[in-house]
Coordinates of C-alpha atoms in Angstrom, one line a residue:
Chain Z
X965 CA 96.3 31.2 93.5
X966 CA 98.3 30.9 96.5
X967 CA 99.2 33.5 99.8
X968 CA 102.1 33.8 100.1
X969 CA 104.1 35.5 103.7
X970 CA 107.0 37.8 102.1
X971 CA 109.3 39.1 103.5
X972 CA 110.5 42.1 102.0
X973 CA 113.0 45.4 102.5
X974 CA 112.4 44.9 106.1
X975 CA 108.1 44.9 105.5
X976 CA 105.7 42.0 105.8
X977 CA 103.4 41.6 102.4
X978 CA 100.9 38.9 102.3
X979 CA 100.3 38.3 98.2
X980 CA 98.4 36.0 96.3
X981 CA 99.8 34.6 93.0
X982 CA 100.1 31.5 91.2
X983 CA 103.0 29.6 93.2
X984 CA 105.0 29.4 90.1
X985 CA 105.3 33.0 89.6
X986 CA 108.9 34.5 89.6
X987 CA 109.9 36.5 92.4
X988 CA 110.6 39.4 90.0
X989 CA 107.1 39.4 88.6
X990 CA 105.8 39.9 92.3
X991 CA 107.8 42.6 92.8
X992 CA 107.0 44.5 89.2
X993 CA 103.5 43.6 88.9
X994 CA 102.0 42.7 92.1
X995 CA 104.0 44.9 94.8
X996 CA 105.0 47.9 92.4
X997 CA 108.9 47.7 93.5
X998 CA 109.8 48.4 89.4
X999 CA 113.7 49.2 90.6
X1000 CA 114.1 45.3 89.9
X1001 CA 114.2 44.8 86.4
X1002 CA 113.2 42.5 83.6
X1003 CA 115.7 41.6 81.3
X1004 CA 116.3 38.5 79.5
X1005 CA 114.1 36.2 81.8
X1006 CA 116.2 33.3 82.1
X1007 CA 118.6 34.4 84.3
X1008 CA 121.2 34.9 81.7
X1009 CA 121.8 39.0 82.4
X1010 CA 121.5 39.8 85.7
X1011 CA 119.4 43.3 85.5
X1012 CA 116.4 41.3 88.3
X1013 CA 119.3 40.9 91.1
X1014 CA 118.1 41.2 94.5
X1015 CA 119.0 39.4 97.8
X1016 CA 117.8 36.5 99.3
X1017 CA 119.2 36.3 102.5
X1018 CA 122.1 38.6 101.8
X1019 CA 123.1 36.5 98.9
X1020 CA 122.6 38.0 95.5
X1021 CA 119.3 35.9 93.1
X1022 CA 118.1 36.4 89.7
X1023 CA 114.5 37.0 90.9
X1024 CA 113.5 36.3 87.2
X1025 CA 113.9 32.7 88.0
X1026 CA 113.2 32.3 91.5
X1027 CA 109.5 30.9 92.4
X1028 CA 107.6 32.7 95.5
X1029 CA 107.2 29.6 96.7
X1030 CA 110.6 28.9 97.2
X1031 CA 111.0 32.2 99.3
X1032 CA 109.5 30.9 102.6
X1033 CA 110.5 32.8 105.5
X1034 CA 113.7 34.5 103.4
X1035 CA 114.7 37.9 103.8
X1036 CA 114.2 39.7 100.1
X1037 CA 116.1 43.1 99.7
X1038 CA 115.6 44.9 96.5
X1039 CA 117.4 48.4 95.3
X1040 CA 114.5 50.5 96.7
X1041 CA 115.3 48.8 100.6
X1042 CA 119.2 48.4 100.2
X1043 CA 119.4 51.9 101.5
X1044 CA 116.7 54.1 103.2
X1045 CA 118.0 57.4 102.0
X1046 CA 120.1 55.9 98.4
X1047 CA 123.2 56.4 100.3
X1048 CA 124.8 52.8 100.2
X1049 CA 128.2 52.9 100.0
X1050 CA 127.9 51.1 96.9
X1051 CA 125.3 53.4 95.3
X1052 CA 127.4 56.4 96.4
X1053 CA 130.2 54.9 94.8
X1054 CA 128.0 54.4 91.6
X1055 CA 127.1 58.1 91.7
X1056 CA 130.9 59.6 92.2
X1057 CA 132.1 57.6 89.3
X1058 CA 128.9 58.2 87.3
X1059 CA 129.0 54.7 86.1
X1060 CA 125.3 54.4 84.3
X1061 CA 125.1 54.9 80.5
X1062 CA 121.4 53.9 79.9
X1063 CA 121.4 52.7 83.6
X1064 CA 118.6 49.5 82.8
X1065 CA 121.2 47.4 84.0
X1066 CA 122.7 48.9 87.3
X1067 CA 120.3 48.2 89.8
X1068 CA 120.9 44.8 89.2
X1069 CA 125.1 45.9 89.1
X1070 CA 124.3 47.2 92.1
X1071 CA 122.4 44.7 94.1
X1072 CA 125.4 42.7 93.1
X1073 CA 128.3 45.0 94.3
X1074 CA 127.1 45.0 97.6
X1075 CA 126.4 41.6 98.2
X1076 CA 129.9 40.9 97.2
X1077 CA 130.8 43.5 99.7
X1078 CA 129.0 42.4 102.4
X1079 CA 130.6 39.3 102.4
X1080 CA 134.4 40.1 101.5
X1081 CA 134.7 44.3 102.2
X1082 CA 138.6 43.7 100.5
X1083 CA 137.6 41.7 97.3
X1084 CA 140.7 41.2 95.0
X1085 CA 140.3 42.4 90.9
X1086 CA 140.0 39.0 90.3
X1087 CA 136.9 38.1 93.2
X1088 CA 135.5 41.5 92.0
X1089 CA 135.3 39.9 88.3
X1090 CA 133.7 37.3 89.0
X1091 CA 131.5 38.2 91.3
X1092 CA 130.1 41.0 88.6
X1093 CA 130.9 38.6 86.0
X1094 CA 127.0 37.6 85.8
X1095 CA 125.5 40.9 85.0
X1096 CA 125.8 42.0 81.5
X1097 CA 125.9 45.6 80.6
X1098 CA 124.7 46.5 76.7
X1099 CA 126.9 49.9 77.2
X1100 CA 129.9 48.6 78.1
X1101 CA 130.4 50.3 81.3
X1102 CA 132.4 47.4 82.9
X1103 CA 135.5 49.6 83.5
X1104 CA 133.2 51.7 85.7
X1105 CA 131.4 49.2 87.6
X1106 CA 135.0 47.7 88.5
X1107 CA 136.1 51.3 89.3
X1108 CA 133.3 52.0 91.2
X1109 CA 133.3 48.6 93.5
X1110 CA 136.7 49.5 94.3
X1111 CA 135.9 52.9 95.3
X1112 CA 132.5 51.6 97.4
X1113 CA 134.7 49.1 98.7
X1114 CA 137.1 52.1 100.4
X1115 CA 134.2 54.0 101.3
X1116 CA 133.1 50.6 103.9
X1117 CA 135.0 50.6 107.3
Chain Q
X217 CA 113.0 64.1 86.9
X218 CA 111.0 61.8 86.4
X219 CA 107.4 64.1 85.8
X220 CA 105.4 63.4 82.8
X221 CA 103.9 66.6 81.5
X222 CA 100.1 65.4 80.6
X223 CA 98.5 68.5 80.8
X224 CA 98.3 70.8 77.5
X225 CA 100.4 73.2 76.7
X226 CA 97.6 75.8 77.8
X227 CA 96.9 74.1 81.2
X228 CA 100.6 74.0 82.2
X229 CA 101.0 77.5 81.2
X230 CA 98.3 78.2 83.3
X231 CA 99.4 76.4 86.0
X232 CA 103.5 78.0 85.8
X233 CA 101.2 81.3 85.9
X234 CA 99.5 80.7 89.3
X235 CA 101.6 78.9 91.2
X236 CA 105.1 80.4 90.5
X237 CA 105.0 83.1 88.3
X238 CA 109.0 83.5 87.4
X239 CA 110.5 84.1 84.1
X240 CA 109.4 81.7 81.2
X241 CA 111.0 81.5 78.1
X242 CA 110.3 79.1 74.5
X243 CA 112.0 79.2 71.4
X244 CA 111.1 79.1 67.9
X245 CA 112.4 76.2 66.1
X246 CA 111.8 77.8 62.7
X247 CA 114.6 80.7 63.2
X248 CA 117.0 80.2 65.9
X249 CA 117.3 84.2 66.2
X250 CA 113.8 84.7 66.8
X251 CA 113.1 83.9 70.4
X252 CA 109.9 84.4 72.0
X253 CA 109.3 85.7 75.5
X254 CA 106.5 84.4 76.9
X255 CA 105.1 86.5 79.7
X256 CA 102.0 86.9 81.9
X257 CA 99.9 89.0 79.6
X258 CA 101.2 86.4 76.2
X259 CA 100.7 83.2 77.7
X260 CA 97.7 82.5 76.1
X261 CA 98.3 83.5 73.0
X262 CA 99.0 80.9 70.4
X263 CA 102.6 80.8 70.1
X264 CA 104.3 78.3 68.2
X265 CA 107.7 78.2 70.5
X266 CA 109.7 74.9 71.3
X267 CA 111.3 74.6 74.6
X268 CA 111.0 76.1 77.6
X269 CA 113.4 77.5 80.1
X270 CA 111.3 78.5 83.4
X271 CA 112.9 80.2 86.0
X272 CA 110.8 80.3 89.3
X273 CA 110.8 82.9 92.1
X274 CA 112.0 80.4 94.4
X275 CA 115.2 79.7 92.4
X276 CA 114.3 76.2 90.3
X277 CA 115.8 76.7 87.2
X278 CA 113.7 74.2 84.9
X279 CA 114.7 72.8 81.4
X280 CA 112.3 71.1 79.3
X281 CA 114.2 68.2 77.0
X282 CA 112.2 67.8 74.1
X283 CA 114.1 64.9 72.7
X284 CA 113.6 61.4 73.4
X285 CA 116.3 59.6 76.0
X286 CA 118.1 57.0 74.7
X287 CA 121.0 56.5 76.9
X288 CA 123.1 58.5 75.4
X289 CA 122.4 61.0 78.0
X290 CA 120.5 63.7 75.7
X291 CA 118.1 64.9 78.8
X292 CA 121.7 65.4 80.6
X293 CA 123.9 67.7 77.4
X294 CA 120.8 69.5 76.2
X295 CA 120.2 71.4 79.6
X296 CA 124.2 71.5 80.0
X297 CA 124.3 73.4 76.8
X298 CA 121.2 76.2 78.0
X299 CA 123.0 76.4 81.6
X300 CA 126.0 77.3 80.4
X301 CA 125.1 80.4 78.4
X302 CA 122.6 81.3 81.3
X303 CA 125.6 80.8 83.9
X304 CA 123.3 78.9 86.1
X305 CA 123.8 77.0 89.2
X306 CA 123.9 73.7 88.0
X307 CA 122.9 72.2 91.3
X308 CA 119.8 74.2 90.8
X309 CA 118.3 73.1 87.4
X310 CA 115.6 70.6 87.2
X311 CA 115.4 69.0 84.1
X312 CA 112.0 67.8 82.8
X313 CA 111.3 65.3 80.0
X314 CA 109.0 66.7 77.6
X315 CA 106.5 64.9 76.1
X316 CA 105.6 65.1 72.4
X317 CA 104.3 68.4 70.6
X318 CA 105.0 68.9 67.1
X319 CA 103.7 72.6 67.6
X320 CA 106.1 73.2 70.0
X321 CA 109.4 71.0 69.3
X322 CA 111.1 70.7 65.8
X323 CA 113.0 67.3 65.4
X324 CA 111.6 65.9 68.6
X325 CA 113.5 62.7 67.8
X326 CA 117.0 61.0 68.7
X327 CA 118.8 59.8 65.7
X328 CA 122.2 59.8 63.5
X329 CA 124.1 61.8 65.8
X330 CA 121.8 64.5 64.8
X331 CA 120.4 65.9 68.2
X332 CA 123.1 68.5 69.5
X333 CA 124.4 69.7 65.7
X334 CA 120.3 70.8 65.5
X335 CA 120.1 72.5 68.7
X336 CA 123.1 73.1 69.9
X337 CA 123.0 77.1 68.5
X338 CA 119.6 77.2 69.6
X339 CA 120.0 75.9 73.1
X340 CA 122.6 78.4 73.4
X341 CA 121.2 81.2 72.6
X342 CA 118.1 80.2 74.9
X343 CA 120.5 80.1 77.8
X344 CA 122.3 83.6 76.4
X345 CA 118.7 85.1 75.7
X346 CA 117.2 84.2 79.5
X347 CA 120.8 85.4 81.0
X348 CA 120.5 88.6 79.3
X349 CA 116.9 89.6 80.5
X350 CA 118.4 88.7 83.8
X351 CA 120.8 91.2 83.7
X352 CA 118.9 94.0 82.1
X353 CA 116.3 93.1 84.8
X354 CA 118.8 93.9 87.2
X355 CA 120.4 96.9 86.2
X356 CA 116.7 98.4 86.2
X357 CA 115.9 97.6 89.4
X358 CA 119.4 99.0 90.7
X359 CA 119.3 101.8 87.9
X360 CA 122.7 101.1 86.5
X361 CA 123.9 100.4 83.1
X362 CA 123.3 96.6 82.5
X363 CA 127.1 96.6 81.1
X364 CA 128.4 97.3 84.5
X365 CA 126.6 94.2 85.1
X366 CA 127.7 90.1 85.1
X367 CA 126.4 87.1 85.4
X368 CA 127.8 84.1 87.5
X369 CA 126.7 80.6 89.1
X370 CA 122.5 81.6 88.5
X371 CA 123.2 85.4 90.3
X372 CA 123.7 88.6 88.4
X373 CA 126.3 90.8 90.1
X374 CA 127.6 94.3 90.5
X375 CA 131.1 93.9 91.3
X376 CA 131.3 97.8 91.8
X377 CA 128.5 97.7 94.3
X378 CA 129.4 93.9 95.8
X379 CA 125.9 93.7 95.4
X380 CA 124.1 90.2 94.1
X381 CA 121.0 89.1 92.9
X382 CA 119.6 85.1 92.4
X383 CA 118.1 84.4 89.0
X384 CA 114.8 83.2 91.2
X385 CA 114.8 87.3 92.9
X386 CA 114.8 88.3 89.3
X387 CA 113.1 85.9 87.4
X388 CA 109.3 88.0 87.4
X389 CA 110.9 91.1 86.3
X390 CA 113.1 89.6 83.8
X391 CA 109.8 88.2 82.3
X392 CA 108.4 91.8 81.4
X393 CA 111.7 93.0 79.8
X394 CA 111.8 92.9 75.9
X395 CA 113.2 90.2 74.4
X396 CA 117.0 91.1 72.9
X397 CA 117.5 90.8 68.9
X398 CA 120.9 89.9 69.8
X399 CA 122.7 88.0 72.2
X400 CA 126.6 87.5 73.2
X401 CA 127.3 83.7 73.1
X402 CA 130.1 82.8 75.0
X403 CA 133.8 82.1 73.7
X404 CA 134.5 78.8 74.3
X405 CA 137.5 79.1 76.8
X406 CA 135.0 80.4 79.3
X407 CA 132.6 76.9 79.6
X408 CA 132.4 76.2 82.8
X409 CA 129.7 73.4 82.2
X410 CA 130.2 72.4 79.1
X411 CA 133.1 69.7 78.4
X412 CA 133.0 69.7 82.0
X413 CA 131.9 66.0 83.3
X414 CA 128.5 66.0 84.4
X415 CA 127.0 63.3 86.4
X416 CA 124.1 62.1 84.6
X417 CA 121.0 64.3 85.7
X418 CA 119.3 60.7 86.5
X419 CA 122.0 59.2 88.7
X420 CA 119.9 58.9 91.7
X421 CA 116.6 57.6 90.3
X422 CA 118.6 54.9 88.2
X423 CA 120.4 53.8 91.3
X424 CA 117.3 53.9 93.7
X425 CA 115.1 52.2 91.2
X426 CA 112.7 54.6 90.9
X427 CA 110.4 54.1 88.0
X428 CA 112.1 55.9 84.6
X429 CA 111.8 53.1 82.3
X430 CA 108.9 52.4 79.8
X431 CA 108.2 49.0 81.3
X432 CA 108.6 51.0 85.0
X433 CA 104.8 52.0 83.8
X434 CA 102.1 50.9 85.7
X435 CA 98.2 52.0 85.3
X436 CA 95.4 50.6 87.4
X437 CA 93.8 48.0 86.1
X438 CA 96.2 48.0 82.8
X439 CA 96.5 44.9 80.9
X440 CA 99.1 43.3 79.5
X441 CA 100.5 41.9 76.2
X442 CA 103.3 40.5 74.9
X443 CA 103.6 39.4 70.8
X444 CA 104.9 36.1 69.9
X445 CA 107.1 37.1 66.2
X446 CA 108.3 34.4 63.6
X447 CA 111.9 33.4 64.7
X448 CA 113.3 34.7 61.9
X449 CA 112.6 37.0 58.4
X450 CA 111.3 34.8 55.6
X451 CA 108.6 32.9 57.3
X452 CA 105.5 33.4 57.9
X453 CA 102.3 32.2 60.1
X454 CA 100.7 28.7 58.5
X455 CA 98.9 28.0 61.4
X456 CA 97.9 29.1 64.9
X457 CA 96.2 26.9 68.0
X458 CA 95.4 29.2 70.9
X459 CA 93.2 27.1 72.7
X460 CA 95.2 25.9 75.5
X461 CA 96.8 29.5 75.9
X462 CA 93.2 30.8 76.1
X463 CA 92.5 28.5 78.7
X464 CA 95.1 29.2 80.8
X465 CA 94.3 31.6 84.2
X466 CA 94.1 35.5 83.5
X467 CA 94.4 35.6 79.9
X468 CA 92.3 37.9 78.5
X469 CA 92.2 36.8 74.7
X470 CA 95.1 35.9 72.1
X471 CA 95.5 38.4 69.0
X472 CA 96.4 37.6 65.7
X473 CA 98.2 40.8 63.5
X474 CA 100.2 40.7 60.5
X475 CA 102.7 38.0 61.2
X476 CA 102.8 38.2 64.8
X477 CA 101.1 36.8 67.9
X478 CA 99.8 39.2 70.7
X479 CA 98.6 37.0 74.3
X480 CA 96.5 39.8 76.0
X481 CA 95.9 38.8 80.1
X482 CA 96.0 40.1 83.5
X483 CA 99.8 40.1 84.9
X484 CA 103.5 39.6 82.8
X485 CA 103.7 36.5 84.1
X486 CA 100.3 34.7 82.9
X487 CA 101.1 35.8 79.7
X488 CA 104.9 34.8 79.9
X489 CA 103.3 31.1 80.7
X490 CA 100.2 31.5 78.0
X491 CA 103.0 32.5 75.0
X492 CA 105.1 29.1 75.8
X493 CA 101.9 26.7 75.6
X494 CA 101.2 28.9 72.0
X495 CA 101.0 26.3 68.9
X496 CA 102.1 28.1 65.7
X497 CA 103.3 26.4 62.8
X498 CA 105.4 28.5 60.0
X499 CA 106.3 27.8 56.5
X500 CA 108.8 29.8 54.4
X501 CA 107.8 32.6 52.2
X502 CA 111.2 33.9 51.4
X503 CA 114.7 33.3 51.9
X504 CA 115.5 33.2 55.4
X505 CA 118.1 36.5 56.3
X506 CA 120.9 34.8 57.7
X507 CA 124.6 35.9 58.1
X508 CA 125.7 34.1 55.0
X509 CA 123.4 36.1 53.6
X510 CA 124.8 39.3 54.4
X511 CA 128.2 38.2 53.9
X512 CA 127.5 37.6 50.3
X513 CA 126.0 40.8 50.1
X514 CA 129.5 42.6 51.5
X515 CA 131.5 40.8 49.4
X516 CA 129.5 41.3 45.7
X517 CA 129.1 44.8 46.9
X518 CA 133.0 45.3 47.4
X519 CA 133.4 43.1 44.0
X520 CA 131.5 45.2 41.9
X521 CA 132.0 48.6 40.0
X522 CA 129.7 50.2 42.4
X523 CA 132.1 50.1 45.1
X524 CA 133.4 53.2 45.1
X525 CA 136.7 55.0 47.6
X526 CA 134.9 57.5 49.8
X527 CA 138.1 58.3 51.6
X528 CA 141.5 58.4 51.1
X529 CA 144.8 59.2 53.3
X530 CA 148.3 58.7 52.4
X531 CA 150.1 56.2 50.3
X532 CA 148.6 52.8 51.8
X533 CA 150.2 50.7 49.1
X534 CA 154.2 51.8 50.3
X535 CA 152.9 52.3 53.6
X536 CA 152.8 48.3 54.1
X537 CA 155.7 48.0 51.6
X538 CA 157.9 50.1 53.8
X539 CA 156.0 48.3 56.9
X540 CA 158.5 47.0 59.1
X541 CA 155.9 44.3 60.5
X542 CA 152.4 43.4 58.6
X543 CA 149.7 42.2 60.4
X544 CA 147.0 40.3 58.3
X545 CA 143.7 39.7 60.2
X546 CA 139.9 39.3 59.2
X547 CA 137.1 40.6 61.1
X548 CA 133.6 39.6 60.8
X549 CA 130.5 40.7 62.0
X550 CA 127.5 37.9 61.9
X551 CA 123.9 38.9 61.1
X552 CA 122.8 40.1 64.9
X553 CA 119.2 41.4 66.4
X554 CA 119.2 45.0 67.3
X555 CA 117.7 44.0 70.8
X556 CA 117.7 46.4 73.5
X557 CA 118.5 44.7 76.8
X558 CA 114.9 46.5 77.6
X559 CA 112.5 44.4 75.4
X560 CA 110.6 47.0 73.6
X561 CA 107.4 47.9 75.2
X562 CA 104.4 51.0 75.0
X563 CA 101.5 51.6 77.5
X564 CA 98.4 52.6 75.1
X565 CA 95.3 53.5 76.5
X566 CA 92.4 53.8 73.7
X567 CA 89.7 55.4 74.6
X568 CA 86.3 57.0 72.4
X569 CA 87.9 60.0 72.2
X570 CA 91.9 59.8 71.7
X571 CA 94.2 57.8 73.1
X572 CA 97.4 57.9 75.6
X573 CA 100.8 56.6 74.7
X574 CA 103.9 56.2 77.3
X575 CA 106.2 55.0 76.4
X576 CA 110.0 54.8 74.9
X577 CA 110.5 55.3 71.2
X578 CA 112.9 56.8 68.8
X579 CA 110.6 58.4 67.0
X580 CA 108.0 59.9 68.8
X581 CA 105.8 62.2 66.0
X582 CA 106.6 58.6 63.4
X583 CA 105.3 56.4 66.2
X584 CA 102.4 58.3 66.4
X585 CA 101.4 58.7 62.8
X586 CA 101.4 55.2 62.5
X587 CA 99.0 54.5 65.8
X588 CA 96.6 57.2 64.1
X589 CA 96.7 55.9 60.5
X590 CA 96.1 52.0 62.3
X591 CA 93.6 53.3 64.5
X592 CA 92.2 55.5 61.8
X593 CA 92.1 58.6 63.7
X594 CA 93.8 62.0 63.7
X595 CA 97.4 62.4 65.1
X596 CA 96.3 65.2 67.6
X597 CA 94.1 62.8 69.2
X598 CA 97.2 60.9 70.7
X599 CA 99.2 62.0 73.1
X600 CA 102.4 60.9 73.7
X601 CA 104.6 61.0 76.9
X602 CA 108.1 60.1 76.2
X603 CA 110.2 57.1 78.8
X604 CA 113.9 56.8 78.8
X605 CA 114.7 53.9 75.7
X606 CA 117.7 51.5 76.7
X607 CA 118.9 50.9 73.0
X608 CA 121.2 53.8 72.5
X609 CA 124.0 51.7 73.3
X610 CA 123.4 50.0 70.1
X611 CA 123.4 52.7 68.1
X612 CA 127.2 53.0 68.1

């Protein structure tokens, strides 16, 4: 076991795992942020996204020990009240089927938003490109981005 | 949204008694017609009803979904369907997930496109049934004929009067008026909810991350578990070497059952590491189910007499010779897991006298036969709380 700093959604946590432990499985099981979720593991789906730094990880296979001093934001801190342009955008185009995966589609969105507010069909593609959805709801996610992307000044 | 009704059905009728009082309704599954009313003085009379529609004082319309979420948005259509015949406020009604009760729910499972052609007269004339008492409710508090009376967005109104009342200024009167043999249902050109598009009643918790998932579940002091399977049907266990998985920090113990491997420890990720450092050695027992295998199974089944045409339109055979263009094309399908992108998952708590499921299942009254009969113990000494599943997708 090591203690680890973290810095997470704007909060200090000091947490003592094995150093090899996945960010993801600090977050689930040691902190109780559960918004993150487990998918595949392997960083083949997408549904653990969170950002490190602003830019979007797959927490699933990101050791705390290579965290150091990086900011972590997870769904639960990428808006105080849930009103993020991007999750507003989610809820107007009512883009969940099952929903596992759009935490994760979310996280995603708005890192790609933060960085390029005007993001072409094509950048918007590939950006989301790594988060699977089983439902299929890719035609709302793109519709949605768009839409969150209007809603940011 | 996202309560888990533990308490008994007799506690949590207590407990709608004391604290809000209101209008309560449940239906029997058995006949669709014969609605119960459940008020003050019957509540603790054994009743064998299936959902409930509450209505409080202070205006919270609640619907109880009996049926299990699987992503295809049940806990969203069922309420839809008793809101529209109640002419509700939708922005007032709090839907509730109801956990399993075969005394109270009929076909408390999700399955074969089955779920609204069962309850969709049922869940009607709940709504119709509540809306009516509403109204009759009214007229005797204003002393008029309840058919100078209508109902509209959770208020009943007298348009003669331009007078109002809400649904929640009503609700504990309503409770002590008879329920009516017969109820109007609503023609269909006057839905105003349903074929409407409704945001999904769990919009905000899905895209805040609160916890709605099975694997969302978290008990103090919970272990965990996660089962190592053959990696594919038609072999079976020869051999197992646990020792260096047993060694390894916070795992508890490592399970043997059937043809699969449980690794029992402290966190998901010990047990993640502990399952890769697993020695099992399989032999085949059988033939190994591949996609060749199903192939050949299509194509002897459409070769043989048993093949028979279950539907026919048209003339197909000078449709393509009249065709001005034929396109020829193959599909296949290969032999694919049914995986949910949730892996499957159940929180069990045994204990000496019953144990607690949560959990996300298809078959919620099945699941928990099968817990009793391995356990050896009766069925009404589970509980079972119902999470949302992820798999519905697959279902299509």
């Amino acid at each position: 076991m090591t203690t680890f700093q973290l810095q997470i959604n704007g909060k200090s946590h000091s947490i003592d795992v094995e150093a090899d432990t996945p960010l993801l499985w600090v977050l689930r099981d040691t902190l109780g942020l559960v918004g993150t979720k487990y998918g595949c593991g392997i960083g083949q789906c997408g549904a653990c996204t969170v950002h490190l730094n602003g830019t979007a990880v797959r927490s699933c296979s990101l050791p705390v020990s290579a965290i150091g001093t990086k900011k972590v934001v997870t769904i639960e801190g990428l808006s105080e009240k849930g009103d993020h342009a991007v999750q507003q955008a989610w809820h107007e185009v009512d883009v969940a089927q099952c929903g596992y995966c759009q935490a994760g589609q979310i996280m995603t969105a708005a890192a790609l938003l933060a960085k390029t507010p005007k993001p072409t069909q094509e950048q918007i593609d590939n950006a989301m490109n790594g988060n699977l959805c089983r439902c299929g709801t890719y035609h709302r996610i793109r519709e949605a981005v768009v839409l969150a992307s209007n809603k940011i000044k | 949204m996202e309560t888990i009704l533990k308490t008994n059905r007799r506690d949590f009728l207590k407990l709608a008694v004391t604290t809000s009082g209101g209008l309560m309704l449940g239906f029997s599954w058995s006949n669709a017609s014969a609605m119960e009313v459940i008020d003050h003085a019957t509540f603790a009379a054994d009743v064998n009803f299936n959902s409930y529609l509450s209505i409080s004082p202070e205006d919270v319309i609640t619907i109880f979904s009996p049926n299990p979420e699987l992503g295809q948005n049940i806990k969203t259509s069922f309420p839809m369907i008793v809101a529209e015949e109640l002419d509700a406020d939708w922005a007032k009604v709090k839907v509730v997930q109801a956990a399993l009760d075969t005394k109270k729910y009929e076909r408390q499972l999700t399955g074969g496109s089955g779920a609204i052609p069962h309850s969709w007269e049922r869940l009607r004339k709940a709504g119709a049934t509540a809306r009516q008492m509403l109204i009759e409710a009214a007229a005797k508090r204003w002393n008029v004929s309840a058919t100078s009376l209508s109902a509209e967005n959770g208020m009943v109104v007298d348009k003669s009067a331009n007078r109002s009342l809400t649904y929640g200024e009503l609700a504990t009167e309503a409770a002590l008026i008879p329920v009516p043999t017969e109820v109007k249902l609503k023609d269909k050109k006057d839905f105003k909810i349903i074929g409407k598009p409704i945001k999904n009643v769990e919009n905000d918790g899905l895209f805040t991350g609160k916890p709605l998932f099975g694997l969302d579940f978290y008990r103090e002091g919970m272990l965990h578990a996660m089962i190592q399977r053959p990696v594919s049907f038609g072999t079976k266990i020869k051999s197992i070497d646990s020792t260096a998985a047993k060694a390894m920090p916070g795992i508890v113990d490592v399970v043997q059952f059937k043809n699969n491997v449980a690794v029992v420890g402290k966190s998901t990720w010990q047990i993640i590491k502990a399952r890769k450092v697993l020695k099992i050695e399989y032999e085949v027992d059988s033939v190994i189910e591949s996609s060749s295998d199903h192939d050949k199974l299509f194509k002897d089944l459409l070769e043989s007499k048993e093949a028979t045409v279950r539907r026919k339109d048209g003339d197909v055979d000078s449709a393509f010779k009249n065709a001005a263009k034929v396109i020829v094309r193959e599909y296949q399908c290969p032999f694919l897991p049914h995986n949910p992108m949730e892996p499957m998952n159940f929180f069990a708590h045994v204990k000496a006298d019953g144990v607690e499921l949560v959990g996300p299942c298809q078959l919620p009254d099945n699941s928990r036969n099968d817990v009793a009969k391995l356990l050896g113990i009766a069925p009404e000494k589970i509980t079972l709380s119902l999470r949302d599943w992820v798999v519905a997708s697959a279902e299509g």
